Coordinates of C-alpha atoms in Angstrom, one line a residue:
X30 CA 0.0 0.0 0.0
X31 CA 2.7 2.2 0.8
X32 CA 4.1 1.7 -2.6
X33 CA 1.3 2.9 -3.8
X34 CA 0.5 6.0 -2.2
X35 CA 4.2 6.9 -1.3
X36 CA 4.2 8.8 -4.7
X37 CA 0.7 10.4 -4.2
X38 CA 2.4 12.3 -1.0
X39 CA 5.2 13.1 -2.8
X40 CA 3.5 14.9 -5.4
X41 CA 1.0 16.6 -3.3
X42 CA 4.1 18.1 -1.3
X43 CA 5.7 19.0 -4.9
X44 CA 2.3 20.6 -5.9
X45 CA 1.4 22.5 -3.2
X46 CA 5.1 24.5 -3.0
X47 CA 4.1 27.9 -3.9
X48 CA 6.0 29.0 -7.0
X49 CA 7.1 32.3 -9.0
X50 CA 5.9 34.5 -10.5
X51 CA 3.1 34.7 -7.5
X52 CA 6.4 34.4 -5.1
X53 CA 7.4 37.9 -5.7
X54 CA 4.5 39.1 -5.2
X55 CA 4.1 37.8 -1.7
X56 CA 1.5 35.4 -3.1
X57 CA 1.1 31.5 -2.1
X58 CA -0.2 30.2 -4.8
X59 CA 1.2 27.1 -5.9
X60 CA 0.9 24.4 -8.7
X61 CA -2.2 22.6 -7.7
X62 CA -4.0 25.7 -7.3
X63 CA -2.7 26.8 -11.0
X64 CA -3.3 23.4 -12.8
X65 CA -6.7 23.3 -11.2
X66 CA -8.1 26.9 -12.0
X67 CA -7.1 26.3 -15.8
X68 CA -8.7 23.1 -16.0
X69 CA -11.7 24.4 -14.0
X70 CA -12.3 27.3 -17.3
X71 CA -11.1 25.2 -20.0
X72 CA -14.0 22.2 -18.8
X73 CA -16.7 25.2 -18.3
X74 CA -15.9 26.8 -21.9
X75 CA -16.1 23.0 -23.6
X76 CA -19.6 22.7 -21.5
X77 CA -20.3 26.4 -22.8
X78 CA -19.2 25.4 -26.6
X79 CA -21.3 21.9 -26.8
X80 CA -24.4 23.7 -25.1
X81 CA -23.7 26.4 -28.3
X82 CA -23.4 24.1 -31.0
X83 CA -26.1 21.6 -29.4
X84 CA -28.4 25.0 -29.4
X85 CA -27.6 25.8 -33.1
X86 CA -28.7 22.4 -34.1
X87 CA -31.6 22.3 -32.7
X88 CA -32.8 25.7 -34.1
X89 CA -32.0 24.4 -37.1
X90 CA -33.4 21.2 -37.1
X91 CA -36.9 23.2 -35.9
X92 CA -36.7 25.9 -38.8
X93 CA -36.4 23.5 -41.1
X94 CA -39.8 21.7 -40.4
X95 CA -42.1 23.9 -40.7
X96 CA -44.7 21.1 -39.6
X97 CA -43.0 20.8 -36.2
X98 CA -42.1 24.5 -35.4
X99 CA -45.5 25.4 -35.9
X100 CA -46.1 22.9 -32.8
X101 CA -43.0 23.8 -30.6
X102 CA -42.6 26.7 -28.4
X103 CA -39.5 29.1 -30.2
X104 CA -36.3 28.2 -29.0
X105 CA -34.7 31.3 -27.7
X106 CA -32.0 33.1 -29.6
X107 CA -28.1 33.1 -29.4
X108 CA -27.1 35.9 -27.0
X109 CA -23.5 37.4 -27.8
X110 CA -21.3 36.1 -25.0
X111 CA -19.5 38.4 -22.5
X112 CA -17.0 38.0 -20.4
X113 CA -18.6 39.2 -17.6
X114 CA -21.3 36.8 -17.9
X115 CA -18.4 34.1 -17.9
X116 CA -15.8 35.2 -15.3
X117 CA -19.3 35.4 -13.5
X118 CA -20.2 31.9 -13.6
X119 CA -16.8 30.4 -13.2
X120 CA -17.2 32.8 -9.5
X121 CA -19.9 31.2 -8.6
X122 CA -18.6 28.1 -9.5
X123 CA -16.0 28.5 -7.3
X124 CA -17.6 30.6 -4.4
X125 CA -21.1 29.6 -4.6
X126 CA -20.5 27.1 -2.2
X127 CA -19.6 29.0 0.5
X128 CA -22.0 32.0 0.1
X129 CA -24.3 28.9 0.9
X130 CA -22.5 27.8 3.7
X131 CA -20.6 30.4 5.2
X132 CA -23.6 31.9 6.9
X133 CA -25.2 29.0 8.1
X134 CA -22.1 28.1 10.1
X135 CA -21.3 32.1 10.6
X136 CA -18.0 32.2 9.1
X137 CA -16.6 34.7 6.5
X138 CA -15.8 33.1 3.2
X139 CA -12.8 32.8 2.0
X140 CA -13.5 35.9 -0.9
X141 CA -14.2 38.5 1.7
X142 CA -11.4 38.4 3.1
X143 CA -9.2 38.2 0.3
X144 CA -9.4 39.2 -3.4
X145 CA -6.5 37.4 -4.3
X146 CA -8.0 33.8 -5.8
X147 CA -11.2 35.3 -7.0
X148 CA -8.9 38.3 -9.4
X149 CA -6.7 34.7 -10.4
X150 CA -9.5 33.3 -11.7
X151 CA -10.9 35.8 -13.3
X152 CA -7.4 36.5 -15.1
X153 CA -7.4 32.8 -16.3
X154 CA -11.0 33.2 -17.7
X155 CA -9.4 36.0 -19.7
X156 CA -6.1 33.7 -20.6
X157 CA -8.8 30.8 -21.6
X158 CA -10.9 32.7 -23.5
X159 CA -7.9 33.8 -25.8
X160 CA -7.1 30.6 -26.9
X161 CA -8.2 29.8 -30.4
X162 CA -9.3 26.5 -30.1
X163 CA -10.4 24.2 -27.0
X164 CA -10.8 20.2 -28.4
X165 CA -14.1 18.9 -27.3
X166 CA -13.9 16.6 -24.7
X167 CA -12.6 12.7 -25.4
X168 CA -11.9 9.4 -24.3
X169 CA -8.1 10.1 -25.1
X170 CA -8.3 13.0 -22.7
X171 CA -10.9 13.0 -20.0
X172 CA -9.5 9.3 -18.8
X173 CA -5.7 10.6 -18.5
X174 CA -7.2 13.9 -16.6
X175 CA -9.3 12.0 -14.4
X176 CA -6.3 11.6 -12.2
X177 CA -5.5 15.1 -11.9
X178 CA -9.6 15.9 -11.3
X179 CA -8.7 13.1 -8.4
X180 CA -6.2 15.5 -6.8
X181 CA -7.6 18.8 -7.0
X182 CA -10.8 17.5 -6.0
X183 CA -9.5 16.0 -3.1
X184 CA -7.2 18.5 -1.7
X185 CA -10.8 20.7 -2.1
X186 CA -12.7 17.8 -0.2
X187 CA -9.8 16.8 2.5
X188 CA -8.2 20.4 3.0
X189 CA -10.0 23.3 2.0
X190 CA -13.6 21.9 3.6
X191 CA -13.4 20.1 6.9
X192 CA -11.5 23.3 8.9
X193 CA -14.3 25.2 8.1
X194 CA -16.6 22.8 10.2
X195 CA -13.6 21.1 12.6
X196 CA -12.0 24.6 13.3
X197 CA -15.2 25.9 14.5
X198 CA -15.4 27.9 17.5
X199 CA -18.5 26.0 18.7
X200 CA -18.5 22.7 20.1
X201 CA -21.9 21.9 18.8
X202 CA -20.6 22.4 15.4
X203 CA -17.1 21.2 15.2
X204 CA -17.5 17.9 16.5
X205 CA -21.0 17.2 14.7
X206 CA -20.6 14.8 11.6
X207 CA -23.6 15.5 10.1
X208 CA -22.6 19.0 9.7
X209 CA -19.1 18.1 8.0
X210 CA -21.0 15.8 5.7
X211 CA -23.9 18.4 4.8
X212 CA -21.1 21.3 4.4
X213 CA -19.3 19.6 2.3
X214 CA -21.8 18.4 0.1
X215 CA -22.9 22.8 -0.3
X216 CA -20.0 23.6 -0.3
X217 CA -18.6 22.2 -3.2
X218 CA -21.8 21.5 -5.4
X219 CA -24.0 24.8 -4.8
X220 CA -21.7 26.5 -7.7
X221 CA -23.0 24.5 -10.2
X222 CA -26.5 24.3 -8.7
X223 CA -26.9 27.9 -9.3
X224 CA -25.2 28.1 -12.7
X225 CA -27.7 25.3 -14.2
X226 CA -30.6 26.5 -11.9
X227 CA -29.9 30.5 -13.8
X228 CA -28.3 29.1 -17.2
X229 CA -25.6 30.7 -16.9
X230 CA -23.6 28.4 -20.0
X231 CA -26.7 28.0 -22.2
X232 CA -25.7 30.8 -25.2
X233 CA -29.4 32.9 -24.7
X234 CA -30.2 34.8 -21.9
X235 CA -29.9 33.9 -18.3
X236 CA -33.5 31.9 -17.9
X237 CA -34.5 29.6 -14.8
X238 CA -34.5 26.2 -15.1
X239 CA -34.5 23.2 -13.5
X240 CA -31.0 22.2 -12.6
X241 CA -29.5 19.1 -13.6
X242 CA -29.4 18.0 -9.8
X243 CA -33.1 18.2 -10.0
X244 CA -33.9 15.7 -13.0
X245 CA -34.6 12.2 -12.8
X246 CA -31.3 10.4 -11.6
X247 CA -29.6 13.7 -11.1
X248 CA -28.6 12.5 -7.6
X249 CA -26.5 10.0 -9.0
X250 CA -24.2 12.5 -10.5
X251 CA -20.6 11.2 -9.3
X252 CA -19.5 15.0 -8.5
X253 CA -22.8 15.2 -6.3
X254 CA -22.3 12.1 -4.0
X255 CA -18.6 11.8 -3.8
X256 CA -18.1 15.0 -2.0
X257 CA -19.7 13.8 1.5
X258 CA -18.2 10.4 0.6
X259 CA -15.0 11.5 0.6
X260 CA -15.2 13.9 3.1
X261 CA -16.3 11.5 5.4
X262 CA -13.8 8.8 4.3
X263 CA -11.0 11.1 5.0
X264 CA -12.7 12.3 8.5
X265 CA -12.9 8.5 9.5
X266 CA -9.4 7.8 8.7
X267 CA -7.6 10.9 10.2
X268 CA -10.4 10.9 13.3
X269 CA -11.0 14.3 12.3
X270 CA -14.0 14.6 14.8
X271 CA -15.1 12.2 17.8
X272 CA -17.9 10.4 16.0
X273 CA -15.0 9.4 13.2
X274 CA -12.9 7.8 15.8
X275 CA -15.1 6.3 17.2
X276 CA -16.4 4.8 14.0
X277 CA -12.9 3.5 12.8
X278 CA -12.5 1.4 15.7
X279 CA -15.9 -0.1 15.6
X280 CA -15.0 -0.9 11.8
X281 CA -12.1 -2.6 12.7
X282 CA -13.3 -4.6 15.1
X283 CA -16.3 -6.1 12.7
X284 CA -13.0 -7.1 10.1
X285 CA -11.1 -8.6 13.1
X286 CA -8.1 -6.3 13.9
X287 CA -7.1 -5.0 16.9
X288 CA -6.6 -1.6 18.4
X289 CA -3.2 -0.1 19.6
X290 CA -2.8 0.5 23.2
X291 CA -5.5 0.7 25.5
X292 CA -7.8 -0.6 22.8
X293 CA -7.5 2.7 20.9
X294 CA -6.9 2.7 16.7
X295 CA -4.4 5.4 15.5
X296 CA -5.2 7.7 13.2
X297 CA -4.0 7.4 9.4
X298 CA -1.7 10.3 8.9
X299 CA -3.3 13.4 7.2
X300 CA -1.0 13.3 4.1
X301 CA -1.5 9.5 3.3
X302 CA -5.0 9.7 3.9
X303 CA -5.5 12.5 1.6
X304 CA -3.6 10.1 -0.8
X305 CA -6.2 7.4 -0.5
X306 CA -8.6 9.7 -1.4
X307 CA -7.4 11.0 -4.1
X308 CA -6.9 7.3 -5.5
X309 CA -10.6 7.2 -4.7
X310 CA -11.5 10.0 -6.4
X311 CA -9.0 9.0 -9.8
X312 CA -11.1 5.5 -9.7
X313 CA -14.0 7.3 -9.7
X314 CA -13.4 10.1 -12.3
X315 CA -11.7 7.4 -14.3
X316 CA -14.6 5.1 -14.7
X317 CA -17.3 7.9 -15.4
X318 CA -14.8 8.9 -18.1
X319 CA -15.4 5.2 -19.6
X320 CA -18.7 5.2 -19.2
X321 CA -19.3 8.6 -21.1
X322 CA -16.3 8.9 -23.8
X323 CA -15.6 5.3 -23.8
X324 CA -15.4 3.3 -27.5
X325 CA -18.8 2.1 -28.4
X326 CA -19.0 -1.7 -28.1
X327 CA -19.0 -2.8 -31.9
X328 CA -21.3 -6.0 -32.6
X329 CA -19.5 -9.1 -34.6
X330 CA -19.7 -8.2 -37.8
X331 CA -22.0 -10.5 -40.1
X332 CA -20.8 -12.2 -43.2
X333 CA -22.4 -11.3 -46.6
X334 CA -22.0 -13.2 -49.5

């Protein structure tokens, strides 16, 4: 096992060294948080470009039988894009999480108290949106990024999450796991909630509608469930809260092992649990990858004469 995560830690510690240019600036931002906010706009201009061209089809395909427009609502029409509309949405993206959660839990999110990650992101909307050409998403690439989606995704789940509940000031709150599980399942899905719920990447004119959470099988989405999942799988291995604890030793005990001393199970260290999650996360990311860009299963080919 060791073998196997040993290089996960290692590249987490690589990644998360804060590097230059931001250096000399007195900024800490480092490689993970680079790599992740470029990925973040290139994946939310592909969704914006196939919403586009799945828009323009469709228009077409309606103006072109006059039998069937004349019984189908008008589609609305293309609105020029802007890039206040889309630095917009990549925000809330990023931040509507915690405008949900912040209050409840009466915290100050991270963006009020620093402008520093919000302007970042808006400057690599702007770098993004200057590139000529973004390839639509593939097999070929979604399966080798599903391991970097792992990473990011759980440095956000296993780091940038659980203080906001365990380093609370009230006891009632930072030892409850229902509130660690429920704040992180806001907390990193409300951004797209709202962007669907408002349209915010469909090319007309910001309409409500019912979010993709919201339609049948929604809640199956693997970005929807695995966020408490792995929340709590990294809580229960590093004993982030009582409950967790007490948890891991019960486990063990059902699967035979035995505690340290006094009966009591150690906790996994932060670092390598993170790890395990992020393998978790990769396995995950990796098979919905398959099962959405994956070759389509060709039949045997019959023999014609």
């Amino acid at each position: 096992m060791s073998l196997l995560l040993s290089p996960v830690v290692e590249l987490y510690r690589v990644a998360l060294q804060p590097v230059a240019p931001f250096t000399w600036f007195g900024l800490s931002l480092s490689t993970l948080d680079v790599v992740a906010a470029f990925r973040l706009c290139i994946a939310l201009r592909q969704i914006r470009e196939k919403l586009w061209r799945d828009h323009v089809q469709k228009t077409k395909t309606v103006q072109s039988n006059e039998k069937a427009a004349a019984g189908v609502a008008p589609l609305p029409e293309v609105e020029e894009r802007s890039f206040v509309r889309d630095a917009a949405s990549v925000l809330l993206v990023v931040y509507g999480g915690e405008a949900v959660t912040c209050p409840a839990l009466a915290i100050p999110p991270s963006f009020m108290l620093s402008g520093v990650v919000p302007a970042f992101y808006t400057a690599v909307q702007a770098a993004v949106e200057k590139l000529p050409y973004v390839p639509a998403p593939s097999f070929n690439s979604e399966v080798p990024l599903a391991a970097l989606d792992g990473m990011t995704r759980a440095y956000l789940l296993c780091n940038l999450i659980p203080p906001m509940v365990t380093a609370h000031a009230s006891p009632a709150i930072n030892s409850n796991p229902w509130t660690l599980l429920i704040t992180s399942l806001f907390t990193a899905n409300a951004g797209f909630f709202f962007t669907n719920l408002f349209s915010f990447f469909q090319p007309y004119a910001l309409t409500l509608t019912t979010p993709t959470e919201f339609l049948p099988y929604g809640w199956t989405t693997t970005d929807l469930w695995c966020a408490p999942l792995v929340t709590g799988l990294y809580a229960f291995l590093t004993h982030a809260q009582p409950f967790w604890a007490d948890a891991h030793h019960v486990a063990l005990g059902w699967l035979g092992g035995a505690g340290g001393a006094g009966g009591k199970i150690a906790a996994v260290d932060p670092e390598t649990a993170r790890a395990v999650c992020a393998l978790v996360l990769a396995g995950l990311f990796t098979t919905r990858a398959v099962k959405n860009f994956g070759p389509a299963k060709v039949g045997p080919k019959t023999k014609v004469q």
